[in-house]
mmCIF file of C-alpha atoms in Angstrom:
data_model
loop_
_atom_site.group_PDB
_atom_site.id
_atom_site.type_symbol
_atom_site.label_atom_id
_atom_site.label_comp_id
_atom_site.label_asym_id
_atom_site.label_seq_id
_atom_site.Cartn_x
_atom_site.Cartn_y
_atom_site.Cartn_z
ATOM 1 C CA UNK A 667 86.723 88.611 103.442
ATOM 2 C CA UNK A 668 89.540 85.867 104.051
ATOM 3 C CA UNK A 669 92.755 87.514 102.910
ATOM 4 C CA UNK A 670 94.802 84.505 102.599
ATOM 5 C CA UNK A 671 92.315 83.371 99.981
ATOM 6 C CA UNK A 672 92.534 86.249 98.345
ATOM 7 C CA UNK A 673 96.195 86.474 98.212
ATOM 8 C CA UNK A 674 96.049 83.032 96.753
ATOM 9 C CA UNK A 675 93.564 83.682 94.287
ATOM 10 C CA UNK A 676 95.337 86.933 93.158
ATOM 11 C CA UNK A 677 99.018 85.189 92.711
ATOM 12 C CA UNK A 678 97.328 82.441 90.698
ATOM 13 C CA UNK A 679 95.231 84.993 88.447
ATOM 14 C CA UNK A 680 98.537 87.073 87.589
ATOM 15 C CA UNK A 681 101.086 83.734 87.283
ATOM 16 C CA UNK A 682 98.064 83.180 84.438
ATOM 17 C CA UNK A 683 98.130 86.365 82.616
ATOM 18 C CA UNK A 684 101.808 87.548 83.263
ATOM 19 C CA UNK A 685 104.544 85.413 82.264
ATOM 20 C CA UNK A 686 107.347 87.175 83.915
ATOM 21 C CA UNK A 687 105.504 87.704 87.257
ATOM 22 C CA UNK A 688 107.320 87.063 90.387
ATOM 23 C CA UNK A 689 105.287 87.179 93.711
ATOM 24 C CA UNK A 690 107.177 89.618 96.347
ATOM 25 C CA UNK A 691 104.901 90.298 99.688
ATOM 26 C CA UNK A 692 101.329 89.728 100.670
ATOM 27 C CA UNK A 693 100.362 91.053 103.883
ATOM 28 C CA UNK A 694 97.724 93.360 105.880
ATOM 29 C CA UNK A 695 99.308 96.585 106.399
ATOM 30 C CA UNK A 696 97.906 99.810 108.456
ATOM 31 C CA UNK A 697 96.599 103.150 106.415
ATOM 32 C CA UNK A 698 94.965 106.039 107.842
ATOM 33 C CA UNK A 699 91.490 104.380 106.741
ATOM 34 C CA UNK A 700 92.273 101.110 108.969
ATOM 35 C CA UNK A 701 93.692 97.742 107.787
ATOM 36 C CA UNK A 702 94.757 97.372 104.358
ATOM 37 C CA UNK A 703 95.783 94.107 102.297
ATOM 38 C CA UNK A 704 99.046 94.504 100.498
ATOM 39 C CA UNK A 705 100.633 92.692 97.476
ATOM 40 C CA UNK A 706 103.655 93.378 95.781
ATOM 41 C CA UNK A 707 105.211 91.857 92.512
ATOM 42 C CA UNK A 708 107.699 91.787 89.958
ATOM 43 C CA UNK A 709 107.467 91.830 86.196
ATOM 44 C CA UNK A 710 111.084 90.478 85.630
ATOM 45 C CA UNK A 711 111.313 90.720 81.835
ATOM 46 C CA UNK A 712 109.669 94.425 82.102
ATOM 47 C CA UNK A 713 111.794 95.418 85.063
ATOM 48 C CA UNK A 714 109.224 96.878 87.189
ATOM 49 C CA UNK A 715 107.680 96.630 91.058
ATOM 50 C CA UNK A 716 104.057 96.573 91.127
ATOM 51 C CA UNK A 717 101.960 97.219 94.481
ATOM 52 C CA UNK A 718 98.445 96.386 94.876
ATOM 53 C CA UNK A 719 96.648 97.721 97.889
ATOM 54 C CA UNK A 720 93.066 97.396 98.750
ATOM 55 C CA UNK A 721 91.446 99.136 101.334
ATOM 56 C CA UNK A 722 87.821 98.195 102.902
ATOM 57 C CA UNK A 723 85.368 101.049 103.351
ATOM 58 C CA UNK A 724 82.957 99.016 104.822
ATOM 59 C CA UNK A 725 80.530 96.186 103.272
ATOM 60 C CA UNK A 726 79.776 97.928 99.940
ATOM 61 C CA UNK A 727 83.076 99.150 98.354
ATOM 62 C CA UNK A 728 86.676 98.865 98.628
ATOM 63 C CA UNK A 729 89.577 101.502 97.186
ATOM 64 C CA UNK A 730 92.370 99.639 95.195
ATOM 65 C CA UNK A 731 95.767 101.747 95.012
ATOM 66 C CA UNK A 732 98.135 100.417 92.564
ATOM 67 C CA UNK A 733 101.424 101.938 91.526
ATOM 68 C CA UNK A 734 104.361 100.674 89.402
ATOM 69 C CA UNK A 735 108.295 101.820 89.559
ATOM 70 C CA UNK A 736 111.699 100.869 88.608
ATOM 71 C CA UNK A 737 113.541 98.338 90.992
ATOM 72 C CA UNK A 738 116.284 100.358 92.959
ATOM 73 C CA UNK A 739 114.315 103.638 92.465
ATOM 74 C CA UNK A 740 114.316 103.944 96.450
ATOM 75 C CA UNK A 741 113.063 107.693 96.557
ATOM 76 C CA UNK A 742 110.018 106.339 94.720
ATOM 77 C CA UNK A 743 109.810 103.744 96.665
ATOM 78 C CA UNK A 744 109.417 105.905 99.729
ATOM 79 C CA UNK A 745 107.093 108.336 98.027
ATOM 80 C CA UNK A 746 104.554 105.440 97.180
ATOM 81 C CA UNK A 747 104.981 104.231 100.590
ATOM 82 C CA UNK A 748 103.953 107.608 102.060
ATOM 83 C CA UNK A 749 100.827 107.913 99.692
ATOM 84 C CA UNK A 750 99.817 104.504 100.650
ATOM 85 C CA UNK A 751 99.790 105.103 104.692
ATOM 86 C CA UNK A 752 98.241 108.143 104.104
ATOM 87 C CA UNK A 753 95.425 107.073 102.721
ATOM 88 C CA UNK A 754 91.963 108.152 104.435
ATOM 89 C CA UNK A 755 88.590 108.071 103.751
ATOM 90 C CA UNK A 756 87.763 111.373 105.174
ATOM 91 C CA UNK A 757 88.476 114.459 103.688
ATOM 92 C CA UNK A 758 91.682 116.179 105.215
#
């Protein structure tokens, strides 16, 4: 669908639900399964970094990957990035 509209809708919904929400980035990324929508935000009071990745799998379904980590945990951020980029729809 329209990823720009999806990003705006997601931002508005999270902003309504989370008082300490701050958007970081919304973009299309490449994973093993193909193109995916990547969204990251910070919960300022909780001190957490969140990512949501939506990976389309045809017209019938999508997969959602969601992560939470601590700011400044660069080793964890690298591991999260590797897990996200390696997401595949086929068995390996």
